[in-house]
CSV table of C-alpha atoms and ligand atoms in Angstrom, one decimal:
chain,number,residue,atom,x,y,z
A,28,MET,CA,74.7,71.0,89.6
A,29,THR,CA,77.0,73.9,88.6
A,30,THR,CA,79.1,73.6,85.4
A,31,ILE,CA,82.1,75.7,84.8
A,32,HIS,CA,83.1,75.9,81.1
A,33,ILE,CA,86.7,76.6,80.5
A,34,ASN,CA,87.7,77.9,77.1
A,35,THR,CA,91.0,76.2,76.4
A,36,THR,CA,91.3,77.3,72.8
A,37,THR,CA,91.6,81.0,73.0
A,38,PRO,CA,93.8,82.3,75.9
A,39,LYS,CA,93.0,85.8,76.9
A,40,GLY,CA,96.4,87.4,77.7
A,41,THR,CA,98.9,86.7,80.4
A,42,ILE,CA,98.4,86.8,84.1
A,43,SER,CA,101.5,88.8,85.2
A,44,ARG,CA,103.3,87.1,88.1
A,45,HIS,CA,103.5,90.6,89.6
A,46,ILE,CA,99.8,90.3,90.5
A,47,TYR,CA,101.1,88.0,93.3
A,48,GLY,CA,103.3,90.7,94.8
A,49,HIS,CA,103.7,91.8,98.5
A,50,PHE,CA,104.3,94.8,100.6
A,51,ALA,CA,106.6,95.5,103.6
A,52,GLU,CA,106.3,98.8,105.3
A,53,HIS,CA,108.2,100.2,108.3
A,54,LEU,CA,105.1,99.6,110.4
A,55,GLY,CA,104.8,97.6,113.6
A,56,GLN,CA,106.7,94.4,113.3
A,57,CYS,CA,106.7,93.9,109.6
A,58,ILE,CA,110.3,94.9,109.1
A,59,TYR,CA,111.8,95.0,112.6
A,60,GLY,CA,111.3,91.7,114.4
A,61,GLY,CA,109.5,90.3,111.4
A,62,LEU,CA,111.7,90.2,108.3
A,63,TRP,CA,114.7,91.9,109.8
A,64,VAL,CA,116.1,90.4,113.0
A,65,GLY,CA,119.7,91.6,112.5
A,66,GLU,CA,122.9,89.7,111.9
A,67,ASP,CA,123.6,89.2,115.7
A,68,SER,CA,120.2,87.8,116.5
A,69,PRO,CA,119.9,84.3,118.0
A,70,ILE,CA,117.0,83.8,115.5
A,71,PRO,CA,118.3,82.0,112.5
A,72,ASN,CA,119.0,84.6,109.8
A,73,THR,CA,120.7,85.2,106.5
A,74,GLN,CA,122.6,88.5,106.6
A,75,GLY,CA,120.1,89.7,109.2
A,76,ILE,CA,117.0,88.5,107.4
A,77,ARG,CA,114.9,85.8,109.2
A,78,THR,CA,115.7,82.6,107.3
A,79,ALA,CA,112.3,81.0,107.9
A,80,ALA,CA,110.7,84.1,106.2
A,81,LEU,CA,113.1,83.9,103.2
A,82,ASP,CA,112.3,80.2,102.7
A,83,ALA,CA,108.6,80.7,103.0
A,84,LEU,CA,108.5,83.6,100.6
A,85,ARG,CA,110.7,81.8,98.1
A,86,ARG,CA,108.3,78.8,98.1
A,87,ILE,CA,105.5,81.0,96.9
A,88,ASN,CA,107.7,82.6,94.2
A,89,ILE,CA,107.3,86.1,95.6
A,90,PRO,CA,107.6,88.2,92.4
A,91,ASN,CA,108.1,91.7,93.9
A,92,LEU,CA,108.2,93.5,97.2
A,93,ARG,CA,107.0,97.0,97.8
A,94,TRP,CA,108.9,99.2,100.4
A,95,PRO,CA,109.3,101.3,102.5
A,96,GLY,CA,105.6,102.3,102.7
A,97,GLY,CA,102.7,103.1,102.6
A,98,CYS,CA,102.3,106.3,104.6
A,99,PHE,CA,105.9,105.8,105.9
A,100,ALA,CA,107.2,106.4,102.4
A,101,ASP,CA,106.3,110.0,102.3
A,102,GLU,CA,108.3,110.8,105.5
A,103,TYR,CA,111.2,108.5,104.7
A,104,HIS,CA,114.5,110.1,103.8
A,105,TRP,CA,116.7,107.4,102.1
A,106,ARG,CA,120.0,108.9,103.2
A,107,ASP,CA,119.1,108.2,106.9
A,108,GLY,CA,119.4,104.5,106.1
A,109,LEU,CA,123.0,104.4,104.8
A,110,GLY,CA,126.3,103.8,106.5
A,111,PRO,CA,127.2,102.1,109.8
A,112,ARG,CA,123.9,100.9,111.4
A,113,ASN,CA,124.7,102.2,114.9
A,114,GLN,CA,125.3,105.7,113.6
A,115,ARG,CA,122.2,106.1,111.5
A,116,ARG,CA,119.8,108.9,112.2
A,117,ARG,CA,116.9,108.1,114.6
A,118,MET,CA,113.5,109.4,113.7
A,119,VAL,CA,110.0,109.1,115.1
A,120,ASN,CA,107.7,106.9,113.0
A,121,SER,CA,104.8,109.3,113.5
A,122,HIS,CA,102.3,107.3,111.4
A,123,TRP,CA,102.8,104.0,113.1
A,124,GLY,CA,102.9,104.0,116.9
A,125,GLY,CA,105.2,106.9,117.4
A,126,VAL,CA,108.1,104.5,117.9
A,127,VAL,CA,111.7,105.4,117.2
A,128,GLU,CA,112.9,104.2,113.8
A,129,ASP,CA,116.7,103.7,114.0
A,130,ASN,CA,117.0,103.2,110.2
A,131,SER,CA,119.0,100.0,110.7
A,132,PHE,CA,117.0,98.6,107.7
A,133,GLY,CA,117.8,100.8,104.8
A,134,THR,CA,118.4,100.8,101.1
A,135,HIS,CA,121.2,98.2,101.1
A,136,GLU,CA,119.3,95.9,103.5
A,137,PHE,CA,116.2,96.1,101.3
A,138,MET,CA,117.9,95.5,98.1
A,139,GLN,CA,119.8,92.6,99.6
A,140,LEU,CA,116.5,91.2,100.8
A,141,CYS,CA,115.1,91.3,97.3
A,142,GLU,CA,118.2,89.6,95.9
A,143,LEU,CA,117.9,86.8,98.5
A,144,LEU,CA,114.2,86.5,97.5
A,145,ASP,CA,115.0,86.7,93.8
A,146,CYS,CA,112.2,89.2,93.5
A,147,GLU,CA,111.8,92.7,91.9
A,148,PRO,CA,112.1,95.6,94.3
A,149,TYR,CA,109.3,98.1,94.1
A,150,ILE,CA,110.4,101.3,95.9
A,151,ALA,CA,107.9,104.1,96.9
A,152,GLY,CA,109.6,107.5,96.7
A,153,ASN,CA,108.9,110.4,99.0
A,154,VAL,CA,106.7,113.1,97.4
A,155,GLY,CA,104.9,114.4,100.6
A,156,SER,CA,108.0,115.6,102.5
A,157,GLY,CA,110.8,114.9,100.1
A,158,THR,CA,112.4,117.0,97.3
A,159,VAL,CA,112.6,116.3,93.6
A,160,GLN,CA,116.4,116.1,94.0
A,161,GLU,CA,116.2,113.6,96.9
A,162,MET,CA,114.1,111.3,94.7
A,163,GLN,CA,116.4,111.8,91.7
A,164,ASP,CA,119.5,111.1,93.8
A,165,TRP,CA,118.0,107.9,95.2
A,166,VAL,CA,117.4,106.4,91.8
A,167,GLU,CA,120.9,107.5,90.7
A,168,TYR,CA,122.5,106.0,93.8
A,169,LEU,CA,120.7,102.7,93.2
A,170,THR,CA,121.1,102.3,89.5
A,171,CYS,CA,123.9,104.4,88.1
A,172,ASP,CA,126.7,102.3,86.6
A,173,GLY,CA,128.9,105.3,85.8
A,174,ASP,CA,131.5,107.2,87.8
A,175,SER,CA,129.1,109.7,89.4
A,176,THR,CA,129.6,110.8,93.0
A,177,LEU,CA,126.5,109.0,94.1
A,178,ALA,CA,127.6,105.8,92.4
A,179,ARG,CA,130.9,106.1,94.1
A,180,GLU,CA,129.1,106.6,97.4
A,181,ARG,CA,127.2,103.4,96.8
A,182,ARG,CA,130.4,101.5,96.1
A,183,ALA,CA,132.0,103.0,99.3
A,184,ASN,CA,129.0,101.6,101.2
A,185,GLY,CA,129.8,98.2,99.9
A,186,ARG,CA,127.8,97.7,96.7
A,187,GLN,CA,129.9,97.8,93.5
A,188,ALA,CA,127.4,97.0,90.8
A,189,PRO,CA,124.3,99.0,90.3
A,190,TRP,CA,121.1,97.3,91.3
A,191,ARG,CA,118.4,96.6,88.9
A,192,LEU,CA,115.3,98.6,89.9
A,193,LYS,CA,112.3,98.3,87.8
A,194,TYR,CA,109.3,99.5,89.8
A,195,PHE,CA,109.3,103.0,91.4
A,196,GLY,CA,106.2,104.6,92.9
A,197,VAL,CA,106.1,108.4,92.9
A,198,GLY,CA,104.5,108.9,96.3
A,199,ASN,CA,101.8,107.1,98.2
A,200,GLU,CA,98.2,108.1,99.0
A,201,ASN,CA,99.0,111.7,98.2
A,202,TRP,CA,95.4,112.5,98.6
A,203,GLY,CA,95.9,111.7,102.3
A,204,CYS,CA,98.9,110.8,104.3
A,205,GLY,CA,101.2,111.7,101.4
A,206,GLY,CA,100.5,115.4,101.4
A,207,ASN,CA,96.7,115.9,101.3
A,208,MET,CA,96.7,117.1,97.7
A,209,THR,CA,93.8,117.4,95.3
A,210,ALA,CA,94.0,115.2,92.2
A,211,SER,CA,95.0,118.2,90.1
A,212,GLU,CA,97.7,119.3,92.5
A,213,TYR,CA,99.1,115.8,92.6
A,214,ALA,CA,99.0,115.5,88.8
A,215,THR,CA,101.1,118.6,88.5
A,216,VAL,CA,103.5,117.4,91.2
A,217,TYR,CA,103.7,114.0,89.7
A,218,ARG,CA,104.6,115.3,86.2
A,219,ARG,CA,107.5,117.2,87.8
A,220,TYR,CA,108.8,114.5,90.1
A,221,GLN,CA,108.7,111.8,87.5
A,222,THR,CA,110.7,113.8,85.1
A,223,TYR,CA,113.8,113.3,87.2
A,224,VAL,CA,113.2,109.6,87.8
A,225,ARG,CA,115.9,108.7,85.3
A,226,ASN,CA,117.0,105.6,83.5
A,227,TYR,CA,120.8,105.0,84.0
A,228,GLY,CA,122.6,102.5,81.7
A,229,GLU,CA,120.4,99.5,81.0
A,230,ASN,CA,118.0,100.1,83.8
A,231,GLN,CA,114.5,101.0,82.7
A,232,ILE,CA,112.1,102.3,85.4
A,233,TYR,CA,108.4,101.5,85.4
A,234,LYS,CA,106.9,104.6,86.9
A,235,VAL,CA,103.8,104.2,89.1
A,236,ALA,CA,101.7,107.3,89.8
A,237,CYS,CA,99.7,107.5,93.0
A,238,GLY,CA,96.2,106.5,92.2
A,239,SER,CA,92.9,106.5,94.0
A,240,ASN,CA,91.3,104.3,96.7
A,241,ASP,CA,88.0,102.6,96.7
A,242,PHE,CA,85.4,104.4,94.7
A,243,ARG,CA,87.2,107.7,94.2
A,244,TYR,CA,86.8,107.7,90.5
A,245,GLU,CA,87.5,111.4,89.9
A,246,TRP,CA,91.1,110.9,91.0
A,247,THR,CA,91.7,108.4,88.3
A,248,GLU,CA,90.0,110.6,85.7
A,249,THR,CA,92.1,113.6,86.6
A,250,LEU,CA,95.4,111.6,86.7
A,251,MET,CA,94.8,109.9,83.4
A,252,ARG,CA,93.8,113.2,81.8
A,253,GLU,CA,96.5,115.3,83.2
A,254,ALA,CA,99.4,112.9,83.6
A,255,GLY,CA,98.5,109.7,81.9
A,256,ARG,CA,101.2,109.9,79.2
A,257,HIS,CA,103.9,110.2,81.8
A,258,MET,CA,103.2,107.0,83.7
A,259,HIS,CA,103.5,103.2,83.2
A,260,GLY,CA,101.2,102.4,86.1
A,261,LEU,CA,98.5,104.0,88.2
A,262,SER,CA,98.0,102.7,91.7
A,263,LEU,CA,94.7,101.7,93.5
A,264,HIS,CA,94.2,100.9,97.1
A,265,TYR,CA,91.2,98.9,98.4
A,266,TYR,CA,90.9,97.4,101.9
A,267,THR,CA,88.2,95.0,102.9
A,268,VAL,CA,86.8,96.5,106.1
A,269,THR,CA,83.9,94.5,107.6
A,270,GLY,CA,82.5,97.1,109.9
A,271,THR,CA,83.4,100.8,109.8
A,272,TRP,CA,86.8,102.4,110.0
A,273,ALA,CA,86.1,103.3,113.6
A,274,GLU,CA,84.9,99.8,114.5
A,275,LYS,CA,86.3,97.4,111.9
A,276,GLY,CA,85.5,94.2,113.8
A,277,SER,CA,87.5,91.4,115.3
A,278,ALA,CA,89.7,89.2,113.0
A,279,THR,CA,88.8,86.1,114.9
A,280,HIS,CA,85.6,86.6,116.9
A,281,PHE,CA,82.8,86.9,114.4
A,282,VAL,CA,79.5,85.4,113.3
A,283,GLU,CA,78.2,84.4,110.0
A,284,GLN,CA,76.8,87.9,109.3
A,285,ASP,CA,80.4,89.2,109.5
A,286,TRP,CA,81.7,86.4,107.3
A,287,PHE,CA,79.1,87.2,104.7
A,288,THR,CA,79.7,91.0,104.8
A,289,THR,CA,83.4,90.5,104.6
A,290,LEU,CA,83.1,88.4,101.4
A,291,GLN,CA,80.5,90.7,100.0
A,292,LYS,CA,82.9,93.6,100.4
A,293,ALA,CA,85.8,91.7,99.1
A,294,LEU,CA,83.8,90.9,95.9
A,295,ARG,CA,83.4,94.7,95.3
A,296,MET,CA,87.0,94.6,94.1
A,297,ASP,CA,85.6,93.4,90.8
A,298,GLU,CA,83.4,96.5,90.4
A,299,ILE,CA,86.2,98.8,91.5
A,300,VAL,CA,88.7,97.4,89.1
A,301,ARG,CA,86.1,97.6,86.3
A,302,GLN,CA,85.1,101.2,87.0
A,303,HIS,CA,88.7,102.5,87.3
A,304,GLY,CA,89.6,100.4,84.3
A,305,ALA,CA,86.7,101.9,82.2
A,306,ILE,CA,88.0,105.5,83.0
A,307,MET,CA,91.5,104.4,82.0
A,308,ASP,CA,90.2,102.9,78.8
A,309,LYS,CA,89.0,106.4,77.7
A,310,TYR,CA,92.6,107.7,77.8
A,311,ASP,CA,94.4,104.5,77.2
A,312,PRO,CA,92.3,102.1,75.0
A,313,GLU,CA,95.3,99.9,74.4
A,314,LYS,CA,95.7,99.3,78.1
A,315,LYS,CA,99.3,100.2,78.2
A,316,VAL,CA,99.1,101.8,81.6
A,317,GLY,CA,98.8,99.2,84.3
A,318,LEU,CA,96.3,99.4,87.2
A,319,ILE,CA,98.6,98.6,90.1
A,320,VAL,CA,96.6,97.5,93.1
A,321,ASP,CA,99.5,98.0,95.5
A,322,GLU,CA,97.6,97.8,98.7
A,323,TRP,CA,94.7,95.3,99.3
A,324,GLY,CA,93.5,92.9,101.9
A,325,THR,CA,91.5,92.7,105.1
A,326,TRP,CA,91.8,95.4,107.8
A,327,PHE,CA,90.4,94.3,111.2
A,328,ASP,CA,90.7,95.8,114.8
A,329,VAL,CA,94.2,95.0,116.2
A,330,GLU,CA,94.5,92.0,118.4
A,331,PRO,CA,93.6,93.0,122.0
A,332,GLY,CA,96.6,94.2,124.0
A,333,THR,CA,98.7,95.1,121.0
A,334,ASN,CA,99.9,98.6,120.0
A,335,PRO,CA,97.0,100.1,118.0
A,336,GLY,CA,99.6,101.7,115.7
A,337,PHE,CA,101.1,98.3,114.8
A,338,LEU,CA,98.1,96.9,112.9
A,339,TYR,CA,98.7,93.4,114.1
A,340,GLN,CA,95.8,91.1,113.4
A,341,GLN,CA,95.2,87.4,113.3
A,342,ASN,CA,94.3,85.6,110.1
A,343,THR,CA,91.5,83.0,109.7
A,344,LEU,CA,89.9,80.9,107.1
A,345,ARG,CA,87.9,84.0,106.3
A,346,ASP,CA,91.1,85.8,105.2
A,347,ALA,CA,91.9,82.8,103.0
A,348,LEU,CA,88.6,83.2,101.2
A,349,VAL,CA,89.2,87.0,100.7
A,350,ALA,CA,92.6,86.2,99.2
A,351,GLY,CA,91.2,83.5,96.9
A,352,VAL,CA,88.3,85.7,95.7
A,353,THR,CA,90.5,88.8,95.2
A,354,LEU,CA,93.2,86.9,93.3
A,355,ASN,CA,90.6,85.4,91.0
A,356,ILE,CA,89.3,88.9,90.3
A,357,PHE,CA,92.8,90.1,89.4
A,358,ASN,CA,93.4,87.1,87.2
A,359,GLN,CA,90.2,87.9,85.3
A,360,HIS,CA,91.2,91.5,84.8
A,361,CYS,CA,94.9,90.8,84.0
A,362,ASP,CA,94.6,92.9,80.8
A,363,ARG,CA,94.5,96.0,83.1
A,364,VAL,CA,95.8,94.8,86.5
A,365,HIS,CA,99.5,94.4,85.9
A,366,MET,CA,100.6,94.2,89.5
A,367,ALA,CA,99.2,94.0,93.0
A,368,ASN,CA,100.6,93.9,96.5
A,369,LEU,CA,98.9,92.3,99.5
A,370,ALA,CA,99.1,94.4,102.7
A,371,GLN,CA,101.3,93.3,104.4
A,372,THR,CA,103.9,90.5,104.4
A,373,VAL,CA,104.6,89.9,108.1
A,374,ASN,CA,102.7,90.8,111.3
A,375,VAL,CA,100.7,93.6,109.7
A,376,LEU,CA,97.1,93.5,108.4
A,377,GLN,CA,96.4,90.4,106.2
A,378,ALA,CA,99.8,89.0,106.8
A,379,LEU,CA,101.3,85.9,105.2
A,380,LEU,CA,103.6,85.2,108.1
A,381,LEU,CA,103.2,85.9,111.9
A,382,THR,CA,106.2,86.0,114.3
A,383,ASP,CA,106.8,86.3,118.0
A,384,GLY,CA,110.5,86.3,118.8
A,385,GLU,CA,111.8,83.1,117.2
A,386,GLU,CA,108.3,81.7,116.8
A,387,PHE,CA,106.9,81.8,113.3
A,388,LEU,CA,103.8,80.6,111.4
A,389,LEU,CA,102.2,80.5,108.0
A,390,THR,CA,98.7,82.0,107.9
A,391,PRO,CA,95.8,80.7,105.9
A,392,THR,CA,96.4,83.5,103.4
A,393,TYR,CA,99.9,82.2,102.8
A,394,HIS,CA,98.5,78.8,101.8
A,395,VAL,CA,96.2,80.5,99.2
A,396,PHE,CA,99.2,82.2,97.6
A,397,ASP,CA,100.9,78.8,97.6
A,398,LEU,CA,98.0,77.3,95.7
A,399,TYR,CA,97.6,80.2,93.3
A,400,LYS,CA,101.3,80.5,92.3
A,401,VAL,CA,100.6,78.3,89.3
A,402,HIS,CA,98.9,81.3,87.7
A,403,GLN,CA,102.0,83.4,87.6
A,404,ASP,CA,102.9,84.3,84.0
A,405,ALA,CA,100.3,81.7,82.7
A,406,ASN,CA,97.8,82.3,79.9
A,407,ARG,CA,94.4,83.3,81.3
A,408,LEU,CA,91.6,81.1,80.1
A,409,GLU,CA,88.0,82.3,80.1
A,410,THR,CA,85.6,80.7,82.4
A,411,MET,CA,81.8,80.7,82.3
A,412,VAL,CA,79.8,79.5,85.3
A,413,GLU,CA,76.4,77.9,84.4
A,414,GLY,CA,73.8,77.4,87.1
A,415,ASP,CA,75.9,79.2,89.7
A,416,ALA,CA,74.5,78.6,93.2
A,417,ALA,CA,74.0,81.7,95.3
A,418,TYR,CA,75.1,82.1,98.9
A,419,THR,CA,72.2,83.7,100.7
A,420,HIS,CA,72.3,85.1,104.1
A,421,GLY,CA,69.2,86.9,105.5
A,422,ASP,CA,67.8,89.0,102.6
A,423,ALA,CA,71.1,89.3,100.7
A,424,ALA,CA,72.9,87.0,98.3
A,425,ILE,CA,76.3,86.8,96.7
A,426,PRO,CA,77.7,84.2,94.3
A,427,GLN,CA,78.6,81.0,96.0
A,428,LEU,CA,81.5,80.4,93.7
A,429,SER,CA,84.5,82.4,92.5
A,430,VAL,CA,86.8,81.0,89.8
A,431,SER,CA,89.6,81.7,87.5
A,432,ALA,CA,91.7,79.5,85.2
A,433,SER,CA,95.0,79.6,83.3
A,434,ARG,CA,97.2,77.4,81.2
A,435,ALA,CA,100.9,77.0,82.3
A,436,THR,CA,103.7,76.8,79.8
A,437,ASP,CA,103.8,73.0,80.2
A,438,GLY,CA,100.2,72.8,79.1
A,439,THR,CA,98.6,72.2,82.5
A,440,VAL,CA,95.3,73.9,83.0
A,441,ASN,CA,94.9,75.2,86.5
A,442,VAL,CA,91.6,76.2,87.9
A,443,THR,CA,91.3,78.0,91.3
A,444,LEU,CA,87.9,77.9,92.9
A,445,CYS,CA,86.4,79.3,96.1
A,446,ASN,CA,83.2,78.1,97.8
A,447,LEU,CA,82.1,81.1,99.8
A,448,ALA,CA,79.2,79.3,101.6
A,449,PRO,CA,80.1,78.4,105.1
A,450,ALA,CA,77.8,75.4,105.4
A,451,ASN,CA,77.1,74.0,102.0
A,452,ASP,CA,79.4,71.8,99.9
A,453,VAL,CA,78.9,72.3,96.2
A,454,PRO,CA,79.3,69.7,93.4
A,455,VAL,CA,81.0,71.2,90.4
A,456,THR,CA,81.6,70.0,86.8
A,457,LEU,CA,84.6,71.5,85.0
A,458,ARG,CA,84.2,71.2,81.3
A,459,LEU,CA,87.2,72.0,79.1
A,460,ALA,CA,85.4,73.6,76.1
A,461,GLY,CA,87.7,73.2,73.2
A,462,GLY,CA,89.3,70.0,74.5
A,463,GLY,CA,92.9,69.6,75.2
A,464,ALA,CA,94.6,69.2,78.6
A,465,ALA,CA,92.6,66.3,79.9
A,466,GLY,CA,95.5,64.3,81.3
A,467,SER,CA,95.8,63.3,84.9
A,468,VAL,CA,93.9,65.5,87.4
A,469,SER,CA,95.0,66.5,90.9
A,470,GLY,CA,93.9,69.1,93.4
A,471,ARG,CA,94.7,70.9,96.6
A,472,LEU,CA,92.5,72.5,99.1
A,473,VAL,CA,92.6,75.1,101.9
A,474,THR,CA,89.7,74.6,104.4
A,475,ALA,CA,89.3,74.1,108.1
A,476,PRO,CA,86.6,73.0,110.6
A,477,THR,CA,85.3,76.5,111.4
A,478,MET,CA,85.1,79.9,109.7
A,479,GLN,CA,87.2,81.2,112.6
A,480,SER,CA,89.9,78.6,112.3
A,481,HIS,CA,93.4,80.1,112.4
A,482,ASN,CA,97.0,79.2,113.2
A,483,THR,CA,98.6,80.0,116.5
A,484,PHE,CA,102.2,79.5,117.6
A,485,ALA,CA,100.9,76.6,119.8
A,486,GLU,CA,98.9,75.1,116.9
A,487,PRO,CA,100.4,76.3,113.7
A,488,ASN,CA,98.7,73.8,111.4
A,489,GLN,CA,95.0,74.4,112.1
A,490,VAL,CA,94.7,75.7,108.5
A,491,THR,CA,97.0,74.4,105.9
A,492,ALA,CA,96.7,73.0,102.3
A,493,SER,CA,95.9,69.4,101.8
A,494,SER,CA,94.9,67.2,98.8
A,495,LEU,CA,91.6,67.7,97.2
A,496,THR,CA,90.1,64.3,97.0
A,497,GLY,CA,87.1,62.8,95.2
A,498,LEU,CA,88.0,64.2,91.7
A,499,THR,CA,86.5,62.1,88.9
A,500,GLN,CA,87.4,62.5,85.3
A,501,GLN,CA,85.9,61.5,82.0
A,502,GLU,CA,87.7,62.8,78.9
A,503,ASP,CA,87.5,66.6,79.1
A,504,THR,CA,85.0,66.7,82.1
A,505,ILE,CA,86.0,66.7,85.7
A,506,VAL,CA,83.6,66.4,88.6
A,507,VAL,CA,84.5,67.5,92.1
A,508,THR,CA,82.7,68.5,95.3
A,509,LEU,CA,84.0,71.7,96.8
A,510,PRO,CA,83.7,71.6,100.5
A,511,ALA,CA,81.9,74.5,102.3
A,512,LYS,CA,84.2,77.5,103.0
A,513,SER,CA,87.1,76.4,101.0
A,514,VAL,CA,89.7,77.5,98.4
A,515,ALA,CA,90.8,74.9,95.9
A,516,LEU,CA,93.1,74.3,93.0
A,517,VAL,CA,92.3,71.8,90.3
A,518,SER,CA,95.2,71.0,88.0
A,519,ILE,CA,94.6,69.1,84.7
A,520,ALA,CA,97.8,68.0,83.0
A,521,GLY,CA,98.2,68.7,79.3
B,614,AHR,O1,99.0,99.4,104.9
B,614,AHR,C1,98.8,100.3,105.9
B,614,AHR,C2,98.5,101.7,105.4
B,614,AHR,O2,97.3,101.8,104.7
B,614,AHR,C3,99.5,102.3,104.4
B,614,AHR,O3,100.6,102.8,105.0
B,614,AHR,C4,98.8,103.4,103.7
B,614,AHR,O4,99.2,103.6,102.4
B,614,AHR,C5,97.3,102.9,103.7
B,614,AHR,O5,96.5,103.8,104.2
């Protein structure tokens, strides 16, 4: 029997709701055909945005949305996306499929989308091919409440009041698609560009410097040493790639070895966050600078027959487990991880939503975000797993369970648990060490008949959330059996 001790007496910081953020790039059908269908579309829309997507994202309390890239950000020129839509400049989206980008979704459309979602915009500025002045002007155009020429231009384009813009990224992957710089080169460029990312009026920008990916620790070291005092956040990208970058593997056709490898690699997020965090601790022991994991998720081969540059992949129960495990890791490291963004919201990589014309579905990953939204802005509670069973495959083993816990403002203790083993249910005892919060208990569950289960437009409810049954409670102890290959939420009222 596995026992999970939950320390309810000494909360360990706040799990920022921004850990539950998302990312929408001008890539494939994330924006065009996904979120943005246009005001004249027969697809139900709200000011051009697909209404079904708005409703779904509001239900999971989307806290922020990163835009316009990704790699696209460092070739995006914001002025191209202003004015009458049919007169906007047409460019080639050279990173993603070589398609023509008509810029019909620009600054006003994005900020409108965030207002409709009631979420914080997180804009990535262009360092790779943009100028300091271009970046400075964008921030002024967005946020200046005075009588400057740029503020007047914004008003002439239909927006009177300045927008609130908190999160601003100074470039993206500048070690690669954002300009192929060395860490020292970028640190110098970052210091210069960020100087001109100004605060206008009441607006206070949280500046995010481009960070590293995976295990590239020297980038973090250099950035913290050479530019740490000029940033509020430092980004980190980590994708779960089952195979190699050349042959990543299918999203839906896989065997248990692939399931195991995928989860083993997803679990490495813990080590990556710890190692980058330890470097940051040397320069910032008070953990003021946030580690901003603004791209994470699974990356598989594209679905057969789709444009390789569009990164369209299906989403199975395996993706749900990757999401559950990763979000538990972020919760556990909420002292350093202040924000994260799953890549990407619609039709790209580990999407929450898939669309085809008017058709629309929620992926297994979406249902995990729905379960986990209870952690947003809650107090993290420490957990200790005793007698943790291992999930063994061949000669290798990983933990069978992943867990995190928090206490909401109404006193409810929420515990999210993943059972990584594809064939073994696991009985678990939750013990609230320190007492408290042993009111009524309820639970929800995401699981499905097979590892490969996924939702299609013909069968959109193969993987959904349902009630977690069989919970028994005695004072501060709850016993539950977690089904094989599942993600669960147990809520204990205060
Ligand atoms: O999310 C897809 C791409 O992955 C992004 O554009 C880039 O930043 C990363 O390499």
